[in-house]
XYZ file of C-alpha atoms in Angstrom:
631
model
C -25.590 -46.780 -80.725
C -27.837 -43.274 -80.646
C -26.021 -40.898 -78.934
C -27.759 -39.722 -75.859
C -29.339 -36.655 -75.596
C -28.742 -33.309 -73.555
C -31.385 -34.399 -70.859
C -29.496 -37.326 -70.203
C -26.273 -35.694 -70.263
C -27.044 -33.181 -68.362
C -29.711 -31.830 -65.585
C -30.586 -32.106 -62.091
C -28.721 -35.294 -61.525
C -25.852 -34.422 -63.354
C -25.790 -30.963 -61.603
C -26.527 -32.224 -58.183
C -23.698 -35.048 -58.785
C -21.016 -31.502 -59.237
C -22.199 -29.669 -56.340
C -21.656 -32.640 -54.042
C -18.068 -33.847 -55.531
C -17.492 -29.951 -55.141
C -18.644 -30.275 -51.262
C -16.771 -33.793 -50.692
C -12.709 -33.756 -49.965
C -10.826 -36.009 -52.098
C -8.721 -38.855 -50.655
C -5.758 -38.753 -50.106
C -2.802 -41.492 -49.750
C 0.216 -41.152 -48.060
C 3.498 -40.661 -50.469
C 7.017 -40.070 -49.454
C 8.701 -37.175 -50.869
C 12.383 -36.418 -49.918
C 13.721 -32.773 -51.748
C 16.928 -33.297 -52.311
C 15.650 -36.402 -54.468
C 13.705 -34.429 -55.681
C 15.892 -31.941 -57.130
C 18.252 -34.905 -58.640
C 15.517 -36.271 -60.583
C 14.732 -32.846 -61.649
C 18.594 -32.077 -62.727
C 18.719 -35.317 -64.012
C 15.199 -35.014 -66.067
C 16.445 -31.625 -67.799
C 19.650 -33.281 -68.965
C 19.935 -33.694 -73.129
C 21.665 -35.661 -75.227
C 22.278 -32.674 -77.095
C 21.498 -34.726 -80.367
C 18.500 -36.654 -81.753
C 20.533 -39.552 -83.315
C 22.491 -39.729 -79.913
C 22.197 -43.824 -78.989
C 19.409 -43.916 -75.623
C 17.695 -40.119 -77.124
C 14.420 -42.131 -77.036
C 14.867 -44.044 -73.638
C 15.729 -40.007 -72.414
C 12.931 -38.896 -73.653
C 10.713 -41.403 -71.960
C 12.520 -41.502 -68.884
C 11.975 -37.408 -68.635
C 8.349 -37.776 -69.676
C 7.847 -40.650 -67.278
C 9.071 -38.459 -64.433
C 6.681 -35.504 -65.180
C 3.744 -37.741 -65.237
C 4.294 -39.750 -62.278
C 4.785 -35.975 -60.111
C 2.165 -35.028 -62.057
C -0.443 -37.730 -60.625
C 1.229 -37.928 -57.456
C 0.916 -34.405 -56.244
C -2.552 -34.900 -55.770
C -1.546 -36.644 -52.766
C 1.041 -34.138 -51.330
C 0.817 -33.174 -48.080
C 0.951 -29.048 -47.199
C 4.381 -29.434 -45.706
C 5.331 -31.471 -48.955
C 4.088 -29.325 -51.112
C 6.140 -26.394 -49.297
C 9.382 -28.520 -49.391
C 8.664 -29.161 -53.154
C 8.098 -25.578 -53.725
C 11.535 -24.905 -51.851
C 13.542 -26.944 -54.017
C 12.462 -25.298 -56.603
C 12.828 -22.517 -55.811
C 15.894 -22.329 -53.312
C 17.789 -25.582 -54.744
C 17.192 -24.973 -57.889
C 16.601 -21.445 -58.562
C 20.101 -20.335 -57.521
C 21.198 -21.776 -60.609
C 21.024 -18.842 -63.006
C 23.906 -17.794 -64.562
C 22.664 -14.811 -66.378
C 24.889 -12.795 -64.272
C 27.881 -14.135 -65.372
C 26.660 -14.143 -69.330
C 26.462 -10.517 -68.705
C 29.847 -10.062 -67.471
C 31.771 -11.453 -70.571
C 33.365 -9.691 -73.018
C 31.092 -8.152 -75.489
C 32.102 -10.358 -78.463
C 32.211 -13.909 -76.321
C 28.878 -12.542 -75.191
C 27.672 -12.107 -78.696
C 29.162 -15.557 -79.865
C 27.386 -16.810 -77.053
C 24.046 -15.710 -77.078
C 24.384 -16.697 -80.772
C 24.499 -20.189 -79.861
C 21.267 -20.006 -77.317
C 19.473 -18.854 -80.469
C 21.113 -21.615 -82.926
C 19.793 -24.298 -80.010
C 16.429 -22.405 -79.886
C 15.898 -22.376 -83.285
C 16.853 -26.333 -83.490
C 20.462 -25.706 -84.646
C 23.308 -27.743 -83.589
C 26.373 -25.454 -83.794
C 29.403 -27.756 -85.237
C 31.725 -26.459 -82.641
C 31.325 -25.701 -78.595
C 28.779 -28.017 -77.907
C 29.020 -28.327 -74.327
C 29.308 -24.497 -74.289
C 26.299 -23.533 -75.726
C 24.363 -26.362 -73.736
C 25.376 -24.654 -70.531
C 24.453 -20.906 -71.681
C 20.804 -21.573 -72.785
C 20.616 -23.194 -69.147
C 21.890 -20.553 -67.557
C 19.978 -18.282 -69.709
C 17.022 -20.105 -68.773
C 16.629 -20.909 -65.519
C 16.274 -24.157 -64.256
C 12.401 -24.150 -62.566
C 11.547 -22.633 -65.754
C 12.979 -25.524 -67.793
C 10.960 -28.036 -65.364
C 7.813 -26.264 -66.537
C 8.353 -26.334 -69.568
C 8.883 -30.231 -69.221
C 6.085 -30.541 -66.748
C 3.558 -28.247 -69.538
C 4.528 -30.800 -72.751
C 2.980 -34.081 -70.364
C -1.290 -34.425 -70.249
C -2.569 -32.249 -67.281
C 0.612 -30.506 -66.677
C -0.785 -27.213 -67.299
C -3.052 -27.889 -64.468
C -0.248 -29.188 -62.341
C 1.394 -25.541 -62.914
C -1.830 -24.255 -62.504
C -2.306 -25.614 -59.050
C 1.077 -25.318 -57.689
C 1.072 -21.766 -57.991
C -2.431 -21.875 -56.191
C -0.673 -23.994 -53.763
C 2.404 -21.366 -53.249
C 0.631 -18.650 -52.264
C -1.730 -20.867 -49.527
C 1.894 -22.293 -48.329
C 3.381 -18.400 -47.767
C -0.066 -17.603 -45.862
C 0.621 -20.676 -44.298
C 4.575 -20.823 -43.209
C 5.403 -17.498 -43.940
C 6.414 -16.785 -40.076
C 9.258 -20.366 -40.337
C 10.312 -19.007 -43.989
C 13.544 -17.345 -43.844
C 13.436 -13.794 -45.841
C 15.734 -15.520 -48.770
C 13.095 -18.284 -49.200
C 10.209 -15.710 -49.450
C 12.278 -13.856 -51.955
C 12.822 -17.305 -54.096
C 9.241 -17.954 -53.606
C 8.052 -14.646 -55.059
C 10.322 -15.065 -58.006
C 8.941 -18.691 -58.790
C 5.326 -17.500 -58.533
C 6.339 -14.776 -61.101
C 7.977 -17.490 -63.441
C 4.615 -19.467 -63.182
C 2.647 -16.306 -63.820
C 4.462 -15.696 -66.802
C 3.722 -19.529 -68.359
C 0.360 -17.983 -68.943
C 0.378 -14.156 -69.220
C 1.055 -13.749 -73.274
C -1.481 -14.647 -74.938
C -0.036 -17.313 -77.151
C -2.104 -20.702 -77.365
C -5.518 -18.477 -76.024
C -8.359 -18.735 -77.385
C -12.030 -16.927 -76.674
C -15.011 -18.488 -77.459
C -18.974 -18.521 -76.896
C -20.052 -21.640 -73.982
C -22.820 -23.400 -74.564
C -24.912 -25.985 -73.050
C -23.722 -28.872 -74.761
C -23.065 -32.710 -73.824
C -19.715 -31.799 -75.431
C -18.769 -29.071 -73.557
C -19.426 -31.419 -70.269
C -15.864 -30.587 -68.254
C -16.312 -26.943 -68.898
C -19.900 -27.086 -67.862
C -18.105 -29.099 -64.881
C -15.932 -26.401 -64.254
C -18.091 -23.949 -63.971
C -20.535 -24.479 -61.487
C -17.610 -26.022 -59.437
C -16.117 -22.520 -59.654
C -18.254 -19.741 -60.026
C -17.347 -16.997 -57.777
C -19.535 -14.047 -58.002
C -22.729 -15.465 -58.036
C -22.876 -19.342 -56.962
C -24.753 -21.937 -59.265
C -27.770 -22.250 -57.350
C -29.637 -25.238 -59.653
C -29.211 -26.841 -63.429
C -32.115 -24.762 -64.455
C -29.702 -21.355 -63.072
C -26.564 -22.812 -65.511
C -28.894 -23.549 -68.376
C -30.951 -19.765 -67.695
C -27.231 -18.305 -67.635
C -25.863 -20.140 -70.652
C -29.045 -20.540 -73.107
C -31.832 -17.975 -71.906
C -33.250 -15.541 -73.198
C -30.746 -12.890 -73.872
C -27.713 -14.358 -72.268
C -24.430 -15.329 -73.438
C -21.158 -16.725 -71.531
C -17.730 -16.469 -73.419
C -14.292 -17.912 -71.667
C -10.903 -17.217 -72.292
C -9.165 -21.170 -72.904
C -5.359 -22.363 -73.034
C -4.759 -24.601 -75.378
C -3.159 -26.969 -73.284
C -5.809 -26.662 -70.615
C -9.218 -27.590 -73.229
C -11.462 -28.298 -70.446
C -10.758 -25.697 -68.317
C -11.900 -22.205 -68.913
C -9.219 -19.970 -67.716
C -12.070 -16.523 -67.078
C -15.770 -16.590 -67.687
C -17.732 -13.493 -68.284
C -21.869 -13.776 -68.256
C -23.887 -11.424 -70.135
C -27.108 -10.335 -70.564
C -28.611 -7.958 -73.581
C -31.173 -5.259 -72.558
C -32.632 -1.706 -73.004
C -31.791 -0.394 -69.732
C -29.335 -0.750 -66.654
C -30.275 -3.059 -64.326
C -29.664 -2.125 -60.643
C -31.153 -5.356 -58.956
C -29.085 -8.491 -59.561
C -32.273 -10.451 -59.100
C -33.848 -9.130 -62.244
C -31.068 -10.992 -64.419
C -30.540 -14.330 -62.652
C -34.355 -14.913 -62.138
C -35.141 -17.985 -64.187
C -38.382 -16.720 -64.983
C -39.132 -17.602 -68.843
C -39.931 -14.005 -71.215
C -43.597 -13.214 -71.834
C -43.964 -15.551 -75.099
C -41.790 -18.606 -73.718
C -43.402 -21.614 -72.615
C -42.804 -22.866 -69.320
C -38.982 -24.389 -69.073
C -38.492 -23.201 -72.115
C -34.614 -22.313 -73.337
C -34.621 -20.060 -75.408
C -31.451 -18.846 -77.516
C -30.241 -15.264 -77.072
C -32.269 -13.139 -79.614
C -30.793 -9.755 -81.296
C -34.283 -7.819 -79.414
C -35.514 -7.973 -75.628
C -38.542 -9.040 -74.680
C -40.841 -5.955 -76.019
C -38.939 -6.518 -79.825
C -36.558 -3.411 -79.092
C -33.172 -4.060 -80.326
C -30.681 -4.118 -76.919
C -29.207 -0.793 -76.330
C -27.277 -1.751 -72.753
C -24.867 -5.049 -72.716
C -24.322 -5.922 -69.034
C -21.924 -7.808 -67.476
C -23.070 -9.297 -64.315
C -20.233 -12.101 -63.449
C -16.685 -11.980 -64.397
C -14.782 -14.848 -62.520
C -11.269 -16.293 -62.636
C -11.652 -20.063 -62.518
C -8.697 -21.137 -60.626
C -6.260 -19.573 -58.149
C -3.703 -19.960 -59.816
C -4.490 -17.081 -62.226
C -4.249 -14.402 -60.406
C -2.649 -11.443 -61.060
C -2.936 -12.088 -64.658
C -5.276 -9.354 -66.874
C -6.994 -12.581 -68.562
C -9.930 -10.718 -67.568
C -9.443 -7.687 -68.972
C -8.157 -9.207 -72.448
C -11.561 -11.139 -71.937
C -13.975 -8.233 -71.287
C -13.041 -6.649 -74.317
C -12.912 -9.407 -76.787
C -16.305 -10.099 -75.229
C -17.393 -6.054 -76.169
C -15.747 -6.288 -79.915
C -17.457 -9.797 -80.477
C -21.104 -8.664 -79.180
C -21.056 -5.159 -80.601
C -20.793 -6.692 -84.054
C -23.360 -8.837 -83.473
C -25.767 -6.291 -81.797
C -24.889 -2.853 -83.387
C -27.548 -1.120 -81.366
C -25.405 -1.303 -78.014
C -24.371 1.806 -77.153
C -23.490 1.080 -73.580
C -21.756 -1.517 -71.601
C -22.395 -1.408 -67.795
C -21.315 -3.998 -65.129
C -23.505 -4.883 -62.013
C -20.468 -5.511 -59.713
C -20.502 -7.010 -55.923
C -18.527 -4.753 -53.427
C -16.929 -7.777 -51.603
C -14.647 -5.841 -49.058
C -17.542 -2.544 -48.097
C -19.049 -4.341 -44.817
C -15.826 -5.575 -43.524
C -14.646 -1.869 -44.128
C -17.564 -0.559 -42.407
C -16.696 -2.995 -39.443
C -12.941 -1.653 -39.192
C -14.622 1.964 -39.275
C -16.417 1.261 -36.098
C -13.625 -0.837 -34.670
C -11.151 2.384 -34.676
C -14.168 4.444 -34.308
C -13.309 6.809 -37.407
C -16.727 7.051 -38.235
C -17.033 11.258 -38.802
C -18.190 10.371 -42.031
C -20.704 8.332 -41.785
C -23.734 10.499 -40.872
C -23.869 14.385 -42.502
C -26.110 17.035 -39.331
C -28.953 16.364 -41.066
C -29.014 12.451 -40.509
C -27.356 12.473 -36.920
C -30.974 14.985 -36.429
C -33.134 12.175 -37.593
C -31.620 9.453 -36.021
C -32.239 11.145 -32.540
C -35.609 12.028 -33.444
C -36.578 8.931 -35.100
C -34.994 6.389 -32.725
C -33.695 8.562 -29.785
C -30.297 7.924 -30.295
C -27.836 10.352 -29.822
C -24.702 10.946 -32.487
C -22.249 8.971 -30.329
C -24.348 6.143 -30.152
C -25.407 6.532 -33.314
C -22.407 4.533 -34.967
C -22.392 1.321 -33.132
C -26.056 1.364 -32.902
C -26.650 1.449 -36.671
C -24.174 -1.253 -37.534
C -26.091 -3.464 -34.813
C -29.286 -2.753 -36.496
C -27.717 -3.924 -39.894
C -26.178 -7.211 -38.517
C -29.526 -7.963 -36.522
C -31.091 -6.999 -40.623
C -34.004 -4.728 -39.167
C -36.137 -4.375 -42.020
C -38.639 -1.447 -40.711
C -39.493 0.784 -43.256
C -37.798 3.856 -41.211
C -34.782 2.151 -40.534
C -35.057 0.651 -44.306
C -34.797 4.607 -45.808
C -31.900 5.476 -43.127
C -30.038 2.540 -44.614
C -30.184 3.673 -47.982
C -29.608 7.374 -47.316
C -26.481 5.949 -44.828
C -24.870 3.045 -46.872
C -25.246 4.727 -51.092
C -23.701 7.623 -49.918
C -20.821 5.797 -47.899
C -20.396 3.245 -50.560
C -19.580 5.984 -53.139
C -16.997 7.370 -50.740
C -15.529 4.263 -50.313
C -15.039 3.784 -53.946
C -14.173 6.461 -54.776
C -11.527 7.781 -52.212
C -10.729 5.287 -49.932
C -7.023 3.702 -51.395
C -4.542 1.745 -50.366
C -1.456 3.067 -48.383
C 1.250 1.881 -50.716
C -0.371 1.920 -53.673
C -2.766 4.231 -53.933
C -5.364 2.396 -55.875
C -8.700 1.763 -54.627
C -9.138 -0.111 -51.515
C -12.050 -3.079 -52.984
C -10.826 -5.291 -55.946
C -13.720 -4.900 -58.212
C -13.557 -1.488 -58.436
C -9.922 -1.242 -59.133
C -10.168 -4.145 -61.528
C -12.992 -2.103 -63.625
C -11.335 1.772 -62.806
C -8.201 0.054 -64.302
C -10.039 -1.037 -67.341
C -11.166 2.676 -67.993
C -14.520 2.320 -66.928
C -16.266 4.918 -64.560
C -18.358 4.736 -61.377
C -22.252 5.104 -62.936
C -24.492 4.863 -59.595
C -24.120 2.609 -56.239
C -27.567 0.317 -55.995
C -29.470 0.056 -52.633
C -30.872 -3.429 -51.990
C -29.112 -4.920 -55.131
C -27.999 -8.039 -53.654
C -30.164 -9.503 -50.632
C -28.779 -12.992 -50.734
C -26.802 -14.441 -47.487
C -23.555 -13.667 -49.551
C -24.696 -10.277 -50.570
C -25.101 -8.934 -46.996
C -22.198 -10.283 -45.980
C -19.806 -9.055 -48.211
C -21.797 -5.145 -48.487
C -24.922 -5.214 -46.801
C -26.594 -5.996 -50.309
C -25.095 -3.022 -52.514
C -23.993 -3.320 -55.427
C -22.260 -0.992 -58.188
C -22.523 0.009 -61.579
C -19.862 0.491 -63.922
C -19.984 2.205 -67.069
C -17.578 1.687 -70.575
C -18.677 4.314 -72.359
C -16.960 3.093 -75.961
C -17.801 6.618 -77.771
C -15.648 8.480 -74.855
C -12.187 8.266 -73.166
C -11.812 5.112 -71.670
C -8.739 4.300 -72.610
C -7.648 7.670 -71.086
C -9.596 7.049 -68.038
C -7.379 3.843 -67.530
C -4.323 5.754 -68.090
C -5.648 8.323 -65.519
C -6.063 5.964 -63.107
C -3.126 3.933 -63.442
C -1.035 6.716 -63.422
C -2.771 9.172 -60.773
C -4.990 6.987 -59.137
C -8.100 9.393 -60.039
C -11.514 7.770 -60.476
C -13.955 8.640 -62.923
C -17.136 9.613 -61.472
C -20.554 9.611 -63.068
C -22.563 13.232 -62.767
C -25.500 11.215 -61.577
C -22.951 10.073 -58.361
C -22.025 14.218 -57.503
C -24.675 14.357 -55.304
C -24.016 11.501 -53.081
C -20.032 12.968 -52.663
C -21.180 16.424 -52.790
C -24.444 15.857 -50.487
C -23.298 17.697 -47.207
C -22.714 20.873 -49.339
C -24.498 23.800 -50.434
C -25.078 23.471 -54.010
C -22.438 24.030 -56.805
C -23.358 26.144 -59.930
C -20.604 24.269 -61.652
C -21.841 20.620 -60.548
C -25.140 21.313 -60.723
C -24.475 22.434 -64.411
C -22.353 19.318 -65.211
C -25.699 17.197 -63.685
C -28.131 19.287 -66.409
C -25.611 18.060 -69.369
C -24.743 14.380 -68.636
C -27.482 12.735 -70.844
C -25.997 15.441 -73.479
C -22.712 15.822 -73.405
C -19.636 13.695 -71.326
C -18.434 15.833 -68.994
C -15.812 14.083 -66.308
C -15.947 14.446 -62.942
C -13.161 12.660 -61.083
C -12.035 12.148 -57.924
C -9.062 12.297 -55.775
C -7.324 12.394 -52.579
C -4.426 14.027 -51.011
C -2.107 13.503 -48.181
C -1.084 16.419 -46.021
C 1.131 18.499 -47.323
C 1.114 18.122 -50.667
C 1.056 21.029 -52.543
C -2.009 20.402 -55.073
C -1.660 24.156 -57.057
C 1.739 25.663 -57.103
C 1.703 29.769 -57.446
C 2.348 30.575 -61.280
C 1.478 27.839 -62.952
C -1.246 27.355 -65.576
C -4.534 25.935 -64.430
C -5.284 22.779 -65.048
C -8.841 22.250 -63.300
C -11.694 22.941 -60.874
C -11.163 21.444 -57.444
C -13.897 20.829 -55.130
C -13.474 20.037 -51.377
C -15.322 17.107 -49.878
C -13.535 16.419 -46.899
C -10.492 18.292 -45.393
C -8.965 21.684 -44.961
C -6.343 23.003 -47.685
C -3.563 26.290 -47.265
C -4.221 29.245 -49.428
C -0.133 31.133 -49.805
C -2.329 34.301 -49.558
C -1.494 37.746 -48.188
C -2.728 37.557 -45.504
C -2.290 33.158 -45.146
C -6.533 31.703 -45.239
C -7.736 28.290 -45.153
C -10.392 26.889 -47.345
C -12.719 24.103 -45.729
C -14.736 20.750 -47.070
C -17.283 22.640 -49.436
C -15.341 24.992 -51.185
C -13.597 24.956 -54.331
C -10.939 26.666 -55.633
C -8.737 27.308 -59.108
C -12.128 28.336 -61.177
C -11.421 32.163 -61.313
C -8.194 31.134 -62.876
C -9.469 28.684 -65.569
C -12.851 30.732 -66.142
C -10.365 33.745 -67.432
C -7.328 31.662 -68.347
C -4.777 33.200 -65.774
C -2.182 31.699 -64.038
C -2.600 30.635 -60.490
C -2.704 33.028 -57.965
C -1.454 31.113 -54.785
C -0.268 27.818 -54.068
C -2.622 25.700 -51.985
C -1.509 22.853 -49.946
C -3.395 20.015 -48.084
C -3.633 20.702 -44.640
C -4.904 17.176 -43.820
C -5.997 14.304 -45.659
C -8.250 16.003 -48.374
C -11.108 14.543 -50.667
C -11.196 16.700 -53.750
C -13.570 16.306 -56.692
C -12.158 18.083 -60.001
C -12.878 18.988 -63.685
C -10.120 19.144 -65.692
C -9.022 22.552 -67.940
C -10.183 20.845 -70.767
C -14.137 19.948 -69.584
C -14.355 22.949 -67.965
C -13.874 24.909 -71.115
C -16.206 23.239 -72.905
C -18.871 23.410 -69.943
C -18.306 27.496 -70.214
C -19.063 27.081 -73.989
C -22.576 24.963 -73.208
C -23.154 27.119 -70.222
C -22.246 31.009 -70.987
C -24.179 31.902 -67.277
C -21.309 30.286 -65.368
C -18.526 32.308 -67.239
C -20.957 35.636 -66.588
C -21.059 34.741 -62.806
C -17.955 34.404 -62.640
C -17.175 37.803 -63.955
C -19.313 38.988 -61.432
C -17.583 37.494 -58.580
C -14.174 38.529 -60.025
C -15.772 42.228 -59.924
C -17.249 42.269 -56.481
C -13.537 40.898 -55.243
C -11.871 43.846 -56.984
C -13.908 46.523 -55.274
C-alpha cells in the first residue's frame, strides 16, 4: 500500500475539519461521581505490597492501573460541580495527610534512620528490618495527591489528564470561589502548585523544529486548535508559518505528552524590524517563488542578504494548564542558541508583541476619569482647533471616535500622536499594586526575560482582535545578545525598572523641553548601548538620601519630588536631578523624596560615565552650571 501523500494528509479539508471540531462542544454523558468513593479508591489505589514477589503484586498492579485509566477516560464527562468535588478530595481529603511535620519533629538520629529508609525505597531498596515504618515515612514524605499523579502520569494520556485538571482548578476557583471556605482555597492553591511542579524541571523535555509533515499530524492538530496570538486563519496560513520562506516554528514537548506541544514560538529571518504584523503573516510567495509555492527557510532573505534580525512574532502556551511555568522562556532561548548557529549573521532578536490589556486600560482611564495624561497643551490646542472640542470633552470624545474606528486622515495622525505615546507610558510605568511589575503580561513576560522596550508600532495590528485588545498597536522588544540582558532581567526582577530604548525617550520625555543628556544618549544609540530605564515611585519614598554616593541621573516625567534644601524647594515633571553630583563624583547634596506618585527616567553611574567620556561638552556644561550656581 503507497503511503499517501502530504496533500492528502493534509490541506483545506483537513484544516477546515480542525477548525470546526475546535468550534463544536463535545458530548457529554452523565456519570456518577461520589468523593468520598472517590478518595477510597484513591487510598486504596496507592496501597503496595511493599514487595514484587508478594502473592496478588500483579493483580495490584492492574487493579491500580485499571483505576487511573477508567478516571482517566471518564473525566471527560465530569460535570463542573464534579470536577470541583474531585478537586476537593484531593485536595481537602486527601491533602491533610502529610506528615512531614511530624518527620521533622523526631529526634535527630530516628530522623536520620528514617529518611534513610525513604531513600533505600526510592532507590528500589527493601530495608530487611522496619518495613511498615519506612512504607509510612515516604508517604508522609510524599504527599498523597502527589502520589495519585504520579500513578495517574505512568497510564496513556495521564499527562493530559493532569494537564487539564489543573486547567480545570483554576476555572472552578473563578467559578465557586464565593461557596469555597478560605481552608479549601488554601488546599486548592497548594494542589495547583503540586501540579505545576509535575512539569516545571525540565526532565523528559525536549525542543525541536515542527514541520509540516503527515507525521507530525496531532501536533499540526494542536496547533491551529490552539494558537493564541495570532489565530490560524487557513491551511495555506499553517503551511506559510511552518514551511515559507524564512520561517521556522520550534516547541518545547514532554515526553509523556508526544503529541502535544507544551509552547510554540514562530519565527521569521530578516534584515530589518518589522513593525506591521501583516508584513510577516501575508502568504504572499518571495519574488522568485512560483505561485503556492513552499518554500523551505533559506540562510538569505529575499534580496540574497544573509538575515541580520530574527523575529519572534507568536509565542503561545498550548494549554491552560501551563501556566505559570517559564516553558517559554526556557523555549525562547533554546530557540536563539539553535538559530544563531545556524544563521551567524543575526545580530538582533526583536519580538513583534500584541498589547492585549492597553484598550481595556484606556477604558478604566476614562471610567475613573484619570485621564491628565493623555493629551500634553499642545494636543488639547489641536483638538479644539481641529474638531472644536474642548479639553474636558476631549477624553470621552476621543475614545468614542476610536470605538466608532473613524479613519479620517486628521483624526488618523491624532491617534498616532495620542495612543504611541500613551502606550509607552503604559509599559513602561504603569505596575501592579502588589507587585510592582508591569501591568500587561507580554511586557512583563519579555522585561523579565531581559529584553528592552525598542519602539511602540502605530497601526501594527488592524485585525478585529487587534483593535480590541489595543486599538491595533503593537510593541517591539529587543534581546540585544552582545549587551546586558541577563542584567536587565535581574534589574527588573529585583527593582521592577524597565529598560527603555533611546529611540522611545522622546515619546516619555515629549512634554519637556529638551535634555542635553537624552538628547546625547539619542545621537549614540546606533553606536554605543547606553540604558535608559524607567521607574516609578510612591509618595514618600525617599529616592536620594543626603551623603550618599551617586548612583544615577534621574529625570522627572510625571510628579513633584522634595529637595532637603536650605531653604526646602520642589522640583516638578521636567527636571532632573543628581547630575552635578555624578558629573564631578561628589556625594549627594540633599535627600529628595517623592512628593506624589513620580515617573522618573534614569541613567545609571556607570552609563553616565561613559556618556561624559563619548561626550566631553556635557561634562564642560556642567562645569559651567556648577560655576554660575557658586556666584
Amino acid at each position: 500500500m503507497q503511503p499517501r501523500s502530504l496533500a492528502e494528509e493534509l490541506g483545506p479539508t483537513w484544516f477546515n475539519e480542525v477548525k470546526a471540531s475546535t468550534a463544536r462542544h463535545s458530548s457529554k454523558r452523565k456519570v456518577n461521581f461520589d468523593r468520598g468513593e472517590f478518595v477510597r479508591q484513591v487510598k486504596a489505589a496507592i496501597e503496595t505490597t511493599g514487595k514484587v514477589n508478594d502473592p496478588g503484586f500483579v493483580r495490584e498492579v492492574k487493579r491500580r492501573r485499571d483505576f487511573a485509566i477508567d478516571l482517566v477516560h471518564t473525566y471527560a464527562h465530569f460535570s463542573e460541580e464534579q470536577k470541583l468535588q474531585l478537586l476537593l478530595g484531593l485536595a481537602v481529603d486527601l491533602g491533610s495527610q502529610d506528615m512531614s511535620l511530624l518527620v521533622r519533629s523526631l529526634p535527630s538520629m530516628l530522623r536520620a534512620h528514617l529518611v534513610f529508609q525513604v531513600l533505600a525505597a526510592a532507590l528500589g531498596f527493601n530495608p530487611p528490618t522496619d518495613l511498615e515504618t519506612y512504607k509510612h515515612v515516604k508517604r508522609g514524605l510524599v504527599p498523597l495527591p502527589e502520589q495519585f499523579f504520579l500513578l495517574i502520569g505512568s497510564v496513556p494520556a495521564g499527562y493530559s489528564f493532569v494537564l487539564q485538571l489543573r486547567s480545570d482548578l483554576a476555572s472552578c476557583v473563578k467559578t465557586f470561589h464565593r461557596i469555597l471556605s478560605d481552608q479549601e482555597l488554601h488546599a486548592l492553591s497548594f494542589l495547583d502548585k503540586l501540579m505545576r511542579d509535575l512539569f516545571a524541571t525540565q526532565t523528559g523535555v525536549h525542543f525541536k523544529r515542527i514541520e509540516l509533515k503527515p507525521e507530525n499530524k496531532e501536533v499540526l492538530r494542536v496547533i491551529v486548535q490552539n494558537e493564541r496570538v495570532h489565530a490560524m486563519r487557513s491551511y495555506g496560513d499553517l503551511a506559510h508559518r511552518l514551511a515559507g520562506h524564512r520561517r521556522y516554528v520550534f516547541g518545547v514537548f514532554h515526553s509523556n505528552i508526544a503529541h502535544l506541544p507544551l509552547v510554540i514560538v514562530e519565527t521569521f529571518f530578516t534584515t530589518y524590524m518589522p513593525t506591521v504584523i501583516d508584513s510577516i503573516l501575508s502568504d504572499d510567495p518571495p519574488p522568485h517563488a512560483s505561485p503556492g509555492a513552499l518554500s523551505p527557510p533559506s540562510h538569505v532573505t529575499d534580496d540574497g542578504t544573509p538575515p541580520t534580525h530574527g523575529v519572534f512574532y507568536s509565542i503561545s502556551n498550548m494549554h491552560v494548564g501551563l501556566r505559570g511555568l517559564n516553558l517559554a522562556s526556557h523555549l525562547l532561548f533554546l530557540t536563539i542558541n539553535h538559530c544563531s548557529k545556524l544563521y551567524p549573521s543575526i545580530h538582533t532578536w526583536v519580538t513583534l508583541s500584541p498589547v492585549p490589556t492597553f484598550r481595556p486600560w484606556m477604558l478604566r482611564q476614562l471610567q475613573m476619569t484619570k485621564t491628565s495624561l493623555w493629551f500634553t497643551a499642545a494636543i488639547e490646542v489641536s483638538i479644539e482647533q481641529e474638531f472644536g472640542v474642548n479639553r474636558f470633552a476631549a477624553p470621552k470624545w476621543f475614545v468614542s471616535q476610536l470605538e466608532a474606528a473613524t479613519e479620517t486622515p486628521a483624526f488618523t495622525a491624532l491617534a498616532r500622536r495620542v495612543l504611541v505615546r500613551l502606550c509607552a507610558i503604559y509599559v513602561c510605568f504603569e505596575r501592579e499594586h502588589m507587585t510592582k511589575r508591569i501591568v500587561d503580561p507580554v511586557a512583563n513576560f519579555h522585561l523579565q526575560n531581559g529584553a528592552h522596550v525598542e519602539s511602540v508600532n502605530f497601526s501594527a495590528d488592524t485585525t478585529g482582535h487587534g483593535i480590541a485588545s489595543s486599538y491595533g498597536l503593537m510593541i517591539n522588544y529587543k534581546y540585544s545578545m552582545q549587551y546586558a540582558t541577563d542584567h536587565s532581567s535581574i534589574s527588573y526582577k529585583r527593582d521592577s525598572t524597565v529598560a527603555v530604548s533611546p529611540a522611545l525617550v522622546p515619546l516619555l520625555w515629549h512634554r519637556f523641553h529638551p535634555n542635553p543628556i537624552l538628547q546625547a544618549i539619542q545621537d549614540l544609540q546606533d553606536k554605543h548601548d547606553i540604558h535608559v530605564l524607567a521607574t516609578q515611585y510612591a509618595k514618600g519614598t525617599t529616592i536620594l538620601r543626603r551623603g550618599q554616593l551617586p548612583d544615577a541621573v534621574y529625570f522627572l516625567c510625571l510628579g513633584q519630588v522634595h529637595v532637603d534644601s536650605i531653604p526646602a524647594t520642589s522640583l516638578a515633571q521636567g527636571q532632573s536631578f543628581g547630575d552635578v553630583e555624578v558629573v564631578h563624583g561628589e556625594p549627594v547634596r540633599f535627600s529628595i523624596v517623592a512628593q506624589s506618585l513620580c515617573h522618573v527616567l534614569f541613567v545609571r553611574y556607570k552609563d553616565m560615565v561613559t556618556l561624559l567620556d563619548l561626550v566631553p561638552s556635557l561634562r564642560a556644561r556642567h562645569d559651567l552650571s556648577a560655576q554660575v550656581s557658586r556666584l
